[in-house]
XYZ file of N, CA and C in Angstrom:
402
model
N 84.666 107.167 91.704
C 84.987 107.574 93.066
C 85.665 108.939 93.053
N 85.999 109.789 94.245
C 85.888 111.138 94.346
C 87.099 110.574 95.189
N 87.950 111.765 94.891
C 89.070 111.671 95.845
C 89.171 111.592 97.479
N 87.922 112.103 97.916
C 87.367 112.045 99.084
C 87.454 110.272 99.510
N 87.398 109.879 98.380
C 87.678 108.082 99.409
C 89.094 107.865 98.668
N 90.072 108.220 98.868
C 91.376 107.623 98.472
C 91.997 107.672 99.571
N 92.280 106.455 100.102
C 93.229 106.423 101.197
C 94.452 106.560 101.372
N 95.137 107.081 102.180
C 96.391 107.685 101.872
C 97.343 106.739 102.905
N 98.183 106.234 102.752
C 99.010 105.577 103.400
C 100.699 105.481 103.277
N 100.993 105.653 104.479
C 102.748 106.126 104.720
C 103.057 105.141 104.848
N 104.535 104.793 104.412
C 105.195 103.186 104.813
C 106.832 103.944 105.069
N 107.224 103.140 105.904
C 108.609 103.306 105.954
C 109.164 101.916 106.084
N 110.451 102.050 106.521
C 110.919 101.176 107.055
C 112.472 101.395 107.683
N 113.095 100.368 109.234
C 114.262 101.049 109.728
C 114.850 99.620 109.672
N 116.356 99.886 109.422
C 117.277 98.682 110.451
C 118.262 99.416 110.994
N 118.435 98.007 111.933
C 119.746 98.424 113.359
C 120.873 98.052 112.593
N 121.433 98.535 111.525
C 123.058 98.132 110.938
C 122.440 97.442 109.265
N 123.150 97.025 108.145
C 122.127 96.491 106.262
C 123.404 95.663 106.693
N 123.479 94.386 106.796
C 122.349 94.063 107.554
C 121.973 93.980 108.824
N 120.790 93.838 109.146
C 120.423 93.828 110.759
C 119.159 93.703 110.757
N 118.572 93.826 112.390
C 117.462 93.723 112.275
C 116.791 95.037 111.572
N 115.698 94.581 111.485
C 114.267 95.108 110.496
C 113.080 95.276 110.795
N 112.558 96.278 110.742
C 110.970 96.505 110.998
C 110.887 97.423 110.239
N 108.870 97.605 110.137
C 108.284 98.828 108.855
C 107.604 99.306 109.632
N 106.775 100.483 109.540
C 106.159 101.110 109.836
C 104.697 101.374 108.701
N 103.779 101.757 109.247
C 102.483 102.012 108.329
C 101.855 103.012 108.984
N 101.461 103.754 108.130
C 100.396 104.957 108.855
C 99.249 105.162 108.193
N 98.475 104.981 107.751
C 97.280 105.134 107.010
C 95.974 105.973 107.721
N 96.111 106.963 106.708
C 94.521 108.552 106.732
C 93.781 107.762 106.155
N 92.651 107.307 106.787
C 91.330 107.205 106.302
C 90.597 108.078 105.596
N 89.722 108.188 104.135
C 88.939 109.606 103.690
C 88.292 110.222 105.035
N 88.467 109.446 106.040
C 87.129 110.257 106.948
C 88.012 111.243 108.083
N 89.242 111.375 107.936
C 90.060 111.577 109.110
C 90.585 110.615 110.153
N 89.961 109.600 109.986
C 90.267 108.606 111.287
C 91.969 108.308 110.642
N 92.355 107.787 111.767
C 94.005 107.086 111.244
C 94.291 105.476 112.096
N 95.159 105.336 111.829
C 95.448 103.333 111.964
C 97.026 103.430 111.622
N 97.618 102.797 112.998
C 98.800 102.627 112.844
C 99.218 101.443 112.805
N 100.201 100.758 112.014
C 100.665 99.279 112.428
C 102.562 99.251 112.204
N 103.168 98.325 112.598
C 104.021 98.677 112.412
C 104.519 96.532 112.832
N 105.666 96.349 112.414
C 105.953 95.055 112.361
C 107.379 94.769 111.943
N 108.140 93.812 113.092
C 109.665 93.310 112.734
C 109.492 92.477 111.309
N 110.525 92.386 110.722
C 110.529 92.506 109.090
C 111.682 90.685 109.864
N 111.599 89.872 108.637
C 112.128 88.657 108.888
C 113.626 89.202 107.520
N 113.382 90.439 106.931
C 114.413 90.812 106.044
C 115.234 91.663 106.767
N 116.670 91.231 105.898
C 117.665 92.215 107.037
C 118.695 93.186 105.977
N 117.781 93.428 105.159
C 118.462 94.399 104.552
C 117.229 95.635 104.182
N 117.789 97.185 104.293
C 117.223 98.350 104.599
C 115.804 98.419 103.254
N 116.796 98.035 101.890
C 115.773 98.590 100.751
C 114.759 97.235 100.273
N 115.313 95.977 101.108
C 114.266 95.251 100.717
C 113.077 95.241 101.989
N 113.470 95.901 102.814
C 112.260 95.984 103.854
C 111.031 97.091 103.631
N 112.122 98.260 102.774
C 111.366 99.116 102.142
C 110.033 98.604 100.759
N 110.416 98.092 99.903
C 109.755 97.169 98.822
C 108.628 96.342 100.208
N 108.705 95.586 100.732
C 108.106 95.089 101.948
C 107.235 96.284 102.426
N 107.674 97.235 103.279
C 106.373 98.019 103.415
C 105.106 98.185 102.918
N 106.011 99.031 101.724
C 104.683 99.202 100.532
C 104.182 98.034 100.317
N 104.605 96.665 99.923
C 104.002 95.527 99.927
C 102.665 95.263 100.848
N 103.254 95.298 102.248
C 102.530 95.067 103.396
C 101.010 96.494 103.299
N 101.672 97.815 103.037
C 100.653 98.933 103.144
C 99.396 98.640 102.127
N 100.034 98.100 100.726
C 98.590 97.623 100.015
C 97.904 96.291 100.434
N 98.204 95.932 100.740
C 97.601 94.969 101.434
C 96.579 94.806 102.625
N 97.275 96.132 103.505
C 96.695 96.065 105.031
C 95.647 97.378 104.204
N 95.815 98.204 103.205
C 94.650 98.818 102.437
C 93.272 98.201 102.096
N 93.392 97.251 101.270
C 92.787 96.212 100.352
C 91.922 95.365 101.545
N 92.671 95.037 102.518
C 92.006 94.578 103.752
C 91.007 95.204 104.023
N 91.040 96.794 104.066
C 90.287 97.763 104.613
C 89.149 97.858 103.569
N 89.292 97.176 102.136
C 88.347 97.440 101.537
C 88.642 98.708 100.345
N 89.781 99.149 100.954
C 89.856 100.189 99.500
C 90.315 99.636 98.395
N 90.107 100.340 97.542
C 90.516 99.966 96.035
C 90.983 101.501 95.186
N 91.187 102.174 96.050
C 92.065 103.778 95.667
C 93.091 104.065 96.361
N 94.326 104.290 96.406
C 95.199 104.790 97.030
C 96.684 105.036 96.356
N 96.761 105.757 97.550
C 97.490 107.538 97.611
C 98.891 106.596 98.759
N 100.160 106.621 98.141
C 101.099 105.263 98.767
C 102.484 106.544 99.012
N 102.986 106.831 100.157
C 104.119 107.497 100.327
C 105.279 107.268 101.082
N 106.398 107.525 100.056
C 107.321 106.762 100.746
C 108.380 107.816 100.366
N 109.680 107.493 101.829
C 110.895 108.178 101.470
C 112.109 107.701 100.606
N 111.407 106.314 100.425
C 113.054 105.480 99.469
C 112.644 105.884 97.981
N 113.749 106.422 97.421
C 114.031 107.030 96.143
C 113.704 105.705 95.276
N 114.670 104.379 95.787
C 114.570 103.086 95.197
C 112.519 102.866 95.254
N 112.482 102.459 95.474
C 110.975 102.643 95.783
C 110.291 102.850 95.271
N 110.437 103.898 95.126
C 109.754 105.401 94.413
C 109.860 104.940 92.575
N 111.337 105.142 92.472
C 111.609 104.447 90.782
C 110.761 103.345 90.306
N 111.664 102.521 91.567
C 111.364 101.215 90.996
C 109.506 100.660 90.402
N 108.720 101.407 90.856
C 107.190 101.241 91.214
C 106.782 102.198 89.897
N 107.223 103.380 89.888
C 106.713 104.088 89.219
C 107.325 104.123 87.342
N 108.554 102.926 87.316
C 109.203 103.027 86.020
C 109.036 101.382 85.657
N 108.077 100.867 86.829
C 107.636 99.536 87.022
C 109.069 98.747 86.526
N 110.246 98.835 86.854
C 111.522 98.588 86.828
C 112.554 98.167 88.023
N 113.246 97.618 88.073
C 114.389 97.553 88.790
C 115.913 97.431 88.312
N 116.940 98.012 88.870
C 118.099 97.827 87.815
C 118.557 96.559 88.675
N 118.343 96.618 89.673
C 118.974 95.324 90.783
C 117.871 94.212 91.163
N 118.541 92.992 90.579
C 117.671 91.569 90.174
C 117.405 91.076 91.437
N 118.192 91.668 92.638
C 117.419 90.881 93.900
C 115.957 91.399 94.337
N 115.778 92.599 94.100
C 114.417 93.629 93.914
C 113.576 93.020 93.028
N 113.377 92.408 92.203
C 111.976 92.396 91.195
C 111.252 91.480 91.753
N 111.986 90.716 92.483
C 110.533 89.909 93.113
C 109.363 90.753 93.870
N 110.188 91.797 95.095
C 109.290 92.705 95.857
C 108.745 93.419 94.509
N 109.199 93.879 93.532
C 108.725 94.594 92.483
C 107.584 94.466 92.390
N 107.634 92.528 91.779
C 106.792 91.692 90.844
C 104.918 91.904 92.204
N 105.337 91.504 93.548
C 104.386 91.430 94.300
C 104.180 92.619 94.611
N 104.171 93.826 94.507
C 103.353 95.357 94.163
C 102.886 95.549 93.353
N 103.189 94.804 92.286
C 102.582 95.371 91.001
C 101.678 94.516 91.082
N 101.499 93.213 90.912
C 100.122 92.495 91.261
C 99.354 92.977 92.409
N 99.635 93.260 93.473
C 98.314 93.464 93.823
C 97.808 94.658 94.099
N 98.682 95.206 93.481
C 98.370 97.120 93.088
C 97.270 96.948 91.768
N 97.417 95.921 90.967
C 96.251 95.490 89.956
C 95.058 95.960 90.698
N 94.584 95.367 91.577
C 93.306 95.783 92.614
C 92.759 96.484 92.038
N 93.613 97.292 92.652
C 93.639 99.135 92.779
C 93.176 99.657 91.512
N 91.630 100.391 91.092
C 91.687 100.792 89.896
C 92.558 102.525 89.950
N 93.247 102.808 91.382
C 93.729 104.259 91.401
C 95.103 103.896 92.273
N 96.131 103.512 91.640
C 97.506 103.299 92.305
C 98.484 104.009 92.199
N 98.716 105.573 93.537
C 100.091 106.362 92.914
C 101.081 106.094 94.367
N 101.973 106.128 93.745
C 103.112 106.054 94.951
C 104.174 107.531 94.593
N 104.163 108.292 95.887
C 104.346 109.506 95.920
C 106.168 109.175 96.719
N 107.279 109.747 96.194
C 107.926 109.640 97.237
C 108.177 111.644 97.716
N 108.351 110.982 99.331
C 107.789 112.220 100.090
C 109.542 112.239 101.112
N 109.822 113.600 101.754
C 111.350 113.512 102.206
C 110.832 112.912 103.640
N 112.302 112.223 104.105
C 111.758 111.577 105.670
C 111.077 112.787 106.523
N 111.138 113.953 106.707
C 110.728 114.930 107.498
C 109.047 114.652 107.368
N 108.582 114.814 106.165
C 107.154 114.776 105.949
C 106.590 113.163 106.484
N 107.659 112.124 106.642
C 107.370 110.435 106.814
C 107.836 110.368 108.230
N 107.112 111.329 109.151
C 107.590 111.459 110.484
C 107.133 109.680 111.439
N 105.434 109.786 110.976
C 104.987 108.770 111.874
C 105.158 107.776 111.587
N 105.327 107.209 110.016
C 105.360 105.849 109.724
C 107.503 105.649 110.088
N 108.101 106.496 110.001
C 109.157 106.605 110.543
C 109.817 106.037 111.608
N 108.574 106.829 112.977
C 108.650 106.854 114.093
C 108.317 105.048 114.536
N 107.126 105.206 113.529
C 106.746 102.941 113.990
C 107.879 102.369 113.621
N 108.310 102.374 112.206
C 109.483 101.314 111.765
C 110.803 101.534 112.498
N 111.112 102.512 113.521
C 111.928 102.233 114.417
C 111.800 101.656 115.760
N 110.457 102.022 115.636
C 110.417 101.325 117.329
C 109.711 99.867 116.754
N 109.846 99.736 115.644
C 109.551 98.042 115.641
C 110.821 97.291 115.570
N 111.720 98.089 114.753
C 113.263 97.658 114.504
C 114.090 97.447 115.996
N 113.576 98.458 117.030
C 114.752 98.756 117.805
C 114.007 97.863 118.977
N 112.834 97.553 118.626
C 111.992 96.880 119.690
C 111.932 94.984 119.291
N 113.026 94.861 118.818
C 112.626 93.696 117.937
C 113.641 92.343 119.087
């Protein structure tokens, strides 16, 4: 496959107070230009496990779509490590860990980019108005 089909997908996630309520956000570029927004109150009420949750939820609502390449961006640093050093230093995290890394298996092309909130405007913009709309 040609980079031309790697789907690119934003995840965020917001809460009202760690803890509090919770929602994520998703933004996903189709190779073709088209885009797809989703966004959803989180039943977790803490900030970095809703984050782990996103990305969870973004490969998934990918894989749905049929891809099996993707391009995963996120603003949590935790996130970002944790995925890419396939690690966690904090034992309440490896479960969200454990369920990215399986079904990132899929995926014969799995990178997770972390990107600053400025550039994570839209998936941003959902996981608050799912949080604040909750």
């Amino acid at each position: 496959m040609t980079t031309a089909q790697v789907v690119h997908v934003y995840v965020d996630a917001a809460c009202n107070g760690d803890p509090g309520a919770c929602g994520y956000g998703l933004f996903m570029k189709h190779p073709s230009g088209q885009v797809e927004r989703k966004m959803e109150v989180s039943q977790l009420t803490h900030i970095h496990e809703v984050e782990f949750a996103a990305l969870f939820e973004g490969l998934k609502w990918a894989r749905r779509f049929g891809y099996h390449q993707g391009r995963f961006f996120t603003d949590s640093q935790l996130v970002f490590d944790a995925v890419n050093q396939g690690a966690v230093k904090r034992a309440r995290y490896k479960s969200f860990l454990d369920e990215i890394l399986l079904v990132s298996a899929d995926f014969s092309l799995f990178i997770v980019d972390w990107i600053p909130t400025r550039a994570n405007k839209e998936a941003d913009r959902l996981a608050k108005k799912a949080c604040f709309h909750s």
